[in-house]
Short mmCIF file of C-alpha atoms and ligand atoms in Angstrom, two decimals:
data_model
loop_
_atom_site.label_atom_id
_atom_site.label_comp_id
_atom_site.label_asym_id
_atom_site.label_seq_id
_atom_site.Cartn_x
_atom_site.Cartn_y
_atom_site.Cartn_z
CA UNK A 1448 0.00 0.00 0.00
CA UNK A 1449 2.98 2.31 -0.31
CA UNK A 1450 3.08 5.37 -2.54
CA UNK A 1451 -0.64 5.67 -2.82
CA UNK A 1452 -2.10 9.07 -2.74
CA UNK A 1453 -4.37 9.67 0.14
CA UNK A 1454 -7.45 11.50 1.25
CA UNK A 1455 -5.40 12.80 4.13
CA UNK A 1456 -3.42 15.90 3.36
CA UNK A 1457 -1.08 17.18 6.04
CA UNK A 1458 -3.49 19.99 6.64
CA UNK A 1459 -6.31 17.57 7.25
CA UNK A 1460 -4.27 15.56 9.65
CA UNK A 1461 -3.52 18.74 11.56
CA UNK A 1462 -7.20 19.63 11.73
CA UNK A 1463 -7.99 16.19 13.06
CA UNK A 1464 -5.20 16.34 15.53
CA UNK A 1465 -6.75 19.53 16.81
CA UNK A 1466 -10.09 17.80 17.14
CA UNK A 1467 -8.74 15.23 19.47
CA UNK A 1468 -6.27 17.18 21.52
CA UNK A 1469 -7.66 20.66 21.88
CA UNK A 1470 -10.48 20.17 24.31
CA UNK A 1471 -11.70 23.68 24.79
CA UNK A 1472 -10.38 26.96 23.53
CA UNK A 1473 -12.96 29.30 24.96
CA UNK A 1474 -13.57 30.67 28.40
CA UNK A 1475 -17.01 32.08 27.76
CA UNK A 1476 -19.79 31.48 30.27
CA UNK A 1477 -22.33 28.88 29.16
CA UNK A 1478 -25.17 31.28 28.52
CA UNK A 1479 -27.55 32.98 30.89
CA UNK A 1480 -29.20 30.01 32.51
CA UNK A 1481 -28.46 30.42 36.21
CA UNK A 1482 -31.07 27.81 37.16
CA UNK A 1483 -28.94 25.06 35.72
CA UNK A 1484 -27.05 22.50 37.76
CA UNK A 1485 -23.36 22.14 36.96
CA UNK A 1486 -21.88 18.66 37.25
CA UNK A 1487 -18.38 17.30 36.75
CA UNK A 1488 -17.26 13.77 35.94
CA UNK A 1489 -13.61 14.45 36.29
CA UNK A 1490 -12.30 12.42 39.24
CA UNK A 1491 -12.41 8.82 40.44
CA UNK A 1492 -14.94 9.95 43.06
CA UNK A 1493 -17.57 11.22 40.66
CA UNK A 1494 -16.97 8.88 37.71
CA UNK A 1495 -15.35 5.69 36.51
CA UNK A 1496 -13.26 5.11 33.43
CA UNK A 1497 -14.48 2.74 30.74
CA UNK A 1498 -11.91 0.82 28.70
CA UNK A 1499 -9.24 1.07 31.39
CA UNK A 1500 -6.23 -1.19 30.98
CA UNK A 1501 -7.16 -4.60 32.31
CA UNK A 1502 -10.92 -4.18 32.08
CA UNK A 1503 -12.65 -7.46 31.28
CA UNK A 1504 -13.26 -8.23 27.65
CA UNK A 1505 -16.84 -9.16 28.50
CA UNK A 1506 -17.45 -5.67 29.84
CA UNK A 1507 -15.77 -3.89 26.94
CA UNK A 1508 -17.67 -5.84 24.29
CA UNK A 1509 -21.04 -5.73 26.09
CA UNK A 1510 -24.27 -4.28 24.75
CA UNK A 1511 -23.96 -1.52 27.33
CA UNK A 1512 -20.99 -0.17 25.44
CA UNK A 1513 -22.83 0.47 22.20
CA UNK A 1514 -22.76 4.09 21.13
CA UNK A 1515 -23.52 6.35 18.18
CA UNK A 1516 -21.06 8.70 16.55
CA UNK A 1517 -23.56 11.53 16.88
CA UNK A 1518 -23.86 10.85 20.60
CA UNK A 1519 -20.35 10.14 21.80
CA UNK A 1520 -21.57 11.95 24.88
CA UNK A 1521 -24.17 9.34 25.65
CA UNK A 1522 -26.96 9.97 28.14
CA UNK A 1523 -29.14 7.03 29.03
CA UNK A 1524 -31.87 6.57 31.65
CA UNK A 1525 -31.08 3.79 34.13
CA UNK A 1526 -34.54 4.05 35.68
CA UNK A 1527 -37.20 6.72 36.15
CA UNK A 1528 -35.06 8.86 38.44
CA UNK A 1529 -31.43 8.10 37.53
CA UNK A 1530 -29.40 8.59 34.37
CA UNK A 1531 -26.02 7.48 33.16
CA UNK A 1532 -23.60 9.83 31.45
CA UNK A 1533 -20.78 8.35 29.37
CA UNK A 1534 -18.13 9.94 27.18
CA UNK A 1535 -17.07 7.58 24.39
CA UNK A 1536 -14.61 10.06 22.87
CA UNK A 1537 -10.90 9.67 23.68
CA UNK A 1538 -10.77 13.25 24.85
CA UNK A 1539 -12.19 15.29 27.74
CA UNK A 1540 -15.34 17.24 26.94
CA UNK A 1541 -16.05 20.53 28.70
CA UNK A 1542 -19.04 22.82 28.99
CA UNK A 1543 -21.64 20.53 27.48
CA UNK A 1544 -25.28 21.30 28.18
CA UNK A 1545 -27.48 18.23 28.34
CA UNK A 1546 -30.85 18.68 26.67
CA UNK A 1547 -33.74 16.49 27.82
CA UNK A 1548 -36.50 15.92 25.30
CA UNK A 1549 -39.57 15.02 27.34
CA UNK A 1550 -42.53 13.60 25.51
CA UNK A 1551 -45.35 12.98 27.95
CA UNK A 1552 -48.92 14.03 27.22
CA UNK A 1553 -49.28 17.53 28.57
CA UNK A 1554 -45.52 17.99 28.98
CA UNK A 1555 -43.79 18.04 25.64
CA UNK A 1556 -40.67 20.09 26.03
CA UNK A 1557 -36.95 20.32 25.43
CA UNK A 1558 -35.18 21.62 28.50
CA UNK A 1559 -31.61 22.35 29.50
CA UNK A 1560 -31.32 19.64 32.12
CA UNK A 1561 -27.80 20.21 33.45
CA UNK A 1562 -24.36 21.26 32.36
CA UNK A 1563 -21.27 19.08 32.41
CA UNK A 1564 -18.35 21.31 33.28
CA UNK A 1565 -15.93 18.51 32.46
CA UNK A 1566 -16.11 14.81 31.74
CA UNK A 1567 -12.93 12.84 31.29
CA UNK A 1568 -12.18 10.83 28.17
CA UNK A 1569 -14.07 7.52 28.38
CA UNK A 1570 -15.53 8.41 31.78
CA UNK A 1571 -18.91 7.18 32.95
CA UNK A 1572 -20.99 8.52 35.83
CA UNK A 1573 -24.50 8.46 37.19
CA UNK A 1574 -26.74 11.08 38.69
CA UNK A 1575 -30.30 11.58 39.87
CA UNK A 1576 -32.38 13.89 37.76
CA UNK A 1577 -31.79 17.42 39.09
CA UNK A 1578 -35.56 17.91 39.53
CA UNK A 1579 -35.72 14.85 41.81
CA UNK A 1580 -33.05 16.09 44.17
CA UNK A 1581 -33.13 19.86 43.81
CA UNK A 1582 -34.62 22.77 41.94
CA UNK A 1583 -37.60 21.83 39.75
CA UNK A 1584 -37.43 24.86 37.47
CA UNK A 1585 -35.62 24.66 34.16
CA UNK A 1586 -35.26 26.68 31.01
CA UNK A 1587 -36.47 25.19 27.78
CA UNK A 1588 -34.41 25.63 24.63
CA UNK A 1589 -36.37 28.81 23.84
CA UNK A 1590 -35.59 30.36 27.21
CA UNK A 1591 -39.00 29.79 28.83
CA UNK A 1592 -39.22 28.51 32.39
CA UNK A 1593 -40.63 25.00 32.80
CA UNK A 1594 -41.53 23.57 36.21
CA UNK A 1595 -41.06 19.80 36.53
CA UNK A 1596 -42.29 19.57 40.15
CA UNK A 1597 -44.87 16.94 39.13
CA UNK A 1598 -42.01 14.51 38.41
CA UNK A 1599 -40.11 15.09 41.65
CA UNK A 1600 -41.29 11.85 43.27
CA UNK A 1601 -42.18 9.68 40.30
CA UNK A 1602 -39.36 10.62 37.97
CA UNK A 1603 -39.91 10.26 34.23
CA UNK A 1604 -40.58 6.90 32.55
CA UNK A 1605 -37.54 5.71 30.62
CA UNK A 1606 -39.44 5.55 27.34
CA UNK A 1607 -40.68 9.11 27.55
CA UNK A 1608 -37.41 10.96 27.62
CA UNK A 1609 -34.53 11.35 25.19
CA UNK A 1610 -31.33 13.31 25.33
CA UNK A 1611 -29.02 15.39 23.25
CA UNK A 1612 -26.24 17.79 24.09
CA UNK A 1613 -25.10 21.20 23.00
CA UNK A 1614 -22.25 23.58 23.56
CA UNK A 1615 -20.29 26.33 21.93
CA UNK A 1616 -16.75 25.01 22.16
CA UNK A 1617 -14.88 24.08 19.01
CA UNK A 1618 -14.71 20.46 20.09
CA UNK A 1619 -18.44 20.15 20.74
CA UNK A 1620 -19.21 21.85 17.44
CA UNK A 1621 -17.03 19.32 15.64
CA UNK A 1622 -18.45 16.36 17.52
CA UNK A 1623 -22.02 17.52 16.94
CA UNK A 1624 -21.27 17.83 13.24
CA UNK A 1625 -21.04 14.04 13.13
CA UNK A 1626 -24.78 13.80 13.81
CA UNK A 1627 -25.06 13.88 10.01
CA UNK A 1628 -23.73 10.31 10.07
CA UNK A 1629 -25.76 7.27 11.00
CA UNK A 1630 -22.84 5.32 12.41
CA UNK A 1631 -23.14 3.08 15.46
CA UNK A 1632 -20.40 1.08 17.11
CA UNK A 1633 -19.91 -2.05 19.11
CA UNK A 1634 -16.61 -3.70 19.95
CA UNK A 1635 -15.76 -7.36 19.41
CA UNK A 1636 -13.18 -10.05 19.84
CA UNK A 1637 -13.56 -12.10 16.67
CA UNK A 1638 -11.15 -14.80 17.73
CA UNK A 1639 -11.87 -15.66 21.36
CA UNK A 1640 -10.63 -19.24 20.89
CA UNK A 1641 -7.31 -18.18 19.34
CA UNK A 1642 -7.93 -20.05 16.11
CA UNK A 1643 -4.66 -19.98 14.11
CA UNK A 1644 -6.49 -20.06 10.78
CA UNK A 1645 -7.69 -16.52 10.68
CA UNK A 1646 -6.31 -12.99 10.77
CA UNK A 1647 -8.23 -11.78 13.80
CA UNK A 1648 -6.24 -10.95 16.91
CA UNK A 1649 -6.43 -13.54 19.69
CA UNK A 1650 -6.80 -10.79 22.23
CA UNK A 1651 -8.34 -7.36 22.20
CA UNK A 1652 -7.22 -4.75 24.69
CA UNK A 1653 -8.73 -1.65 26.23
CA UNK A 1654 -6.17 0.40 24.35
CA UNK A 1655 -7.44 -0.99 21.03
CA UNK A 1656 -10.96 0.12 21.84
CA UNK A 1657 -9.90 3.53 23.14
CA UNK A 1658 -8.15 4.04 19.83
CA UNK A 1659 -11.08 2.61 17.89
CA UNK A 1660 -13.30 5.43 19.14
CA UNK A 1661 -10.73 7.95 17.92
CA UNK A 1662 -10.21 6.36 14.54
CA UNK A 1663 -13.93 6.25 13.76
CA UNK A 1664 -14.65 9.79 15.01
CA UNK A 1665 -11.83 11.02 12.81
CA UNK A 1666 -12.97 8.98 9.87
CA UNK A 1667 -16.45 10.42 10.19
CA UNK A 1668 -15.08 13.92 10.44
CA UNK A 1669 -13.08 13.44 7.21
CA UNK A 1670 -15.99 11.88 5.33
CA UNK A 1671 -18.23 14.84 6.16
CA UNK A 1672 -15.72 17.44 5.00
CA UNK A 1673 -16.47 19.30 1.80
CA UNK A 1674 -12.98 18.45 0.59
CA UNK A 1675 -13.61 14.73 0.85
CA UNK A 1676 -17.04 14.86 -0.74
CA UNK A 1677 -16.00 17.09 -3.63
CA UNK A 1678 -12.94 15.02 -4.43
CA UNK A 1679 -14.72 11.70 -4.09
CA UNK A 1680 -17.49 12.78 -6.46
CA UNK A 1681 -14.95 14.08 -8.99
CA UNK A 1682 -13.03 10.79 -9.01
CA UNK A 1683 -13.04 8.33 -11.91
CA UNK A 1684 -14.48 5.24 -10.26
CA UNK A 1685 -15.51 1.82 -11.42
CA UNK A 1686 -17.06 -1.21 -9.78
CA UNK A 1687 -15.89 -4.83 -9.71
CA UNK A 1688 -17.24 -5.43 -13.21
CA UNK A 1689 -15.27 -2.40 -14.39
CA UNK A 1690 -18.45 -0.43 -15.03
CA UNK A 1691 -17.71 3.25 -14.57
CA UNK A 1692 -19.82 4.85 -11.85
CA UNK A 1693 -22.04 7.71 -13.00
CA UNK A 1694 -22.42 10.92 -11.02
CA UNK A 1695 -25.59 9.45 -9.55
CA UNK A 1696 -23.85 6.20 -8.67
CA UNK A 1697 -21.10 8.08 -6.85
CA UNK A 1698 -23.57 10.22 -4.95
CA UNK A 1699 -25.35 7.01 -3.99
CA UNK A 1700 -22.12 5.45 -2.70
CA UNK A 1701 -21.37 8.59 -0.70
CA UNK A 1702 -24.86 8.66 0.82
CA UNK A 1703 -24.65 4.96 1.66
CA UNK A 1704 -21.41 5.68 3.47
CA UNK A 1705 -23.07 8.40 5.58
CA UNK A 1706 -26.00 6.11 6.35
CA UNK A 1707 -23.89 3.03 7.02
CA UNK A 1708 -25.51 2.05 10.33
CA UNK A 1709 -23.78 -0.37 12.61
CA UNK A 1710 -20.06 -1.13 12.66
CA UNK A 1711 -18.81 -4.08 14.63
CA UNK A 1712 -15.21 -3.22 15.31
CA UNK A 1713 -12.40 -5.69 15.95
CA UNK A 1714 -8.66 -6.08 15.71
CA UNK A 1715 -6.66 -7.90 13.05
CA UNK A 1716 -3.20 -9.44 12.89
CA UNK A 1717 -1.03 -10.26 9.83
CA UNK A 1718 -3.14 -7.95 7.67
CA UNK A 1719 -3.77 -4.21 7.98
CA UNK A 1720 -7.50 -4.63 8.08
CA UNK A 1721 -10.49 -6.87 7.50
CA UNK A 1722 -14.07 -6.12 6.60
CA UNK A 1723 -17.18 -8.03 5.65
CA UNK A 1724 -18.16 -7.47 2.04
CA UNK A 1725 -21.13 -5.15 1.86
CA UNK A 1726 -23.56 -4.56 3.05
CA UNK A 1727 -21.21 -5.47 5.85
CA UNK A 1728 -20.89 -4.49 9.46
CA UNK A 1729 -17.60 -6.09 10.46
CA UNK A 1730 -14.59 -3.81 10.35
CA UNK A 1731 -11.20 -4.44 11.90
CA UNK A 1732 -7.81 -2.79 11.90
CA UNK A 1733 -4.34 -3.91 12.91
CA UNK A 1734 -2.24 -2.50 15.72
CA UNK A 1735 -0.26 -0.17 13.44
CA UNK A 1736 -3.43 1.35 11.98
CA UNK A 1737 -4.98 1.93 15.40
CA UNK A 1738 -1.68 3.37 16.60
CA UNK A 1739 -0.76 5.59 13.65
CA UNK A 1740 -4.03 6.84 12.28
CA UNK A 1741 -3.32 10.43 13.27
CA UNK A 1742 0.23 10.60 12.05
CA UNK A 1743 0.64 8.36 8.99
CA UNK A 1744 -1.21 9.23 5.82
CA UNK A 1745 -0.87 5.66 4.54
CA UNK A 1746 -3.35 4.50 7.18
CA UNK A 1747 -6.05 6.44 5.32
CA UNK A 1748 -5.76 4.21 2.25
CA UNK A 1749 -6.18 1.10 4.33
CA UNK A 1750 -9.19 2.51 6.14
CA UNK A 1751 -10.88 3.58 2.89
CA UNK A 1752 -10.10 0.16 1.39
CA UNK A 1753 -11.86 -1.67 4.22
CA UNK A 1754 -14.73 0.80 4.42
CA UNK A 1755 -15.41 0.35 0.70
CA UNK A 1756 -15.52 -3.41 1.23
CA UNK A 1757 -18.37 -2.83 3.68
CA UNK A 1758 -20.18 -0.93 0.93
CA UNK A 1759 -19.90 -3.91 -1.42
CA UNK A 1760 -16.80 -3.21 -3.50
CA UNK A 1761 -14.10 -5.84 -3.91
CA UNK A 1762 -10.57 -5.86 -5.26
CA UNK A 1763 -11.43 -5.47 -8.94
CA UNK A 1764 -12.91 -2.06 -8.21
CA UNK A 1765 -10.71 0.98 -7.73
CA UNK A 1766 -12.70 1.79 -4.63
CA UNK A 1767 -10.29 -0.59 -2.91
CA UNK A 1768 -7.00 -0.32 -4.82
CA UNK A 1769 -5.71 2.26 -7.30
CA UNK A 1770 -5.67 0.92 -10.86
CA UNK A 1771 -4.10 1.82 -14.13
CA UNK A 1772 -6.94 2.57 -16.51
CA UNK A 1773 -6.57 2.30 -20.25
CA UNK A 1774 -7.41 5.56 -21.93
CA UNK A 1775 -7.29 7.37 -18.67
CA UNK A 1776 -4.32 9.39 -17.62
CA UNK A 1777 -2.35 7.70 -14.91
CA UNK A 1778 -3.35 5.60 -11.96
CA UNK A 1779 -6.70 6.26 -10.40
CA UNK A 1780 -7.31 5.83 -6.77
CA UNK A 1781 -10.73 5.94 -5.27
CA UNK A 1782 -9.44 6.97 -1.96
CA UNK A 1783 -7.33 9.96 -2.64
CA UNK A 1784 -7.35 13.66 -2.42
CA UNK A 1785 -3.74 14.22 -3.16
CA UNK A 1786 -2.61 17.59 -1.95
CA UNK A 1787 0.56 17.57 0.06
CA UNK A 1788 1.14 14.01 1.11
ZN1 ZN B 1387 -9.41 -6.01 0.69
#
């Protein structure tokens, strides 16, 4: 896979690097809502870390650890009075306002439920609804006061409340941008019995999964960029039968990528990556891809190769490997936006 051009220019890599390592550049107050409770999940006393080194594989690959790219800050009701807050991003998130969308007959509202001043990367915590333990007045998203006193004792049924988050920091803006993607993740060990006849790793570690969240958030961020979309749609592409994709075909492939749905992520050995041929959910990367995705442009080719497998393209198509095309000038790669690499 050497010498391939890549969708990752140096500039893009820098932008992504910023996404993951600059947590908050602003010191502005979080708006005018002085009714709102401020909560932190930033110590071992108020939160626990998911995917810590040595955590059991069963825990890390459990249903509880499913998350969506658009909701890496995942809020989930545990029961009618208690919720769980979990940060699936490999970076601290600051100044996030949690929005509760309540849909009960007579009370249909979106309120600012509480603010997270800071939640550590991969931290998970629990809290009682603020209206159960404290003040029952909240502001809705239009600035009107809403009194939830009627729920102080009963709480709110799990099925009648949903959550989102908002914030003005650069990081939150970037993370929220990914809500344009329908990508969901679950982690797997595809070789629990250490079968020597496959290329799945015998063991998966917490570090692999911490990196997996980063690699997919970055991938999503790239895919949604105008630069990626424009270049992808301008590319000369053909399928496994060497039929050239029309403009409509390419738009369809791009939209299918955005709408991909569930990814079941694992770890490979011997090969850079593995994927189930589309419409496929299984996607795995090797140690060096998980390790170097922010710093080596060549990892982008591998990732695009595997992702395009999940969309149904195999090795005859240039959506997986660059090809020399007769009558077309030079090699064509489906996965490139060659700028500075
Ligand atoms: Zn392949």
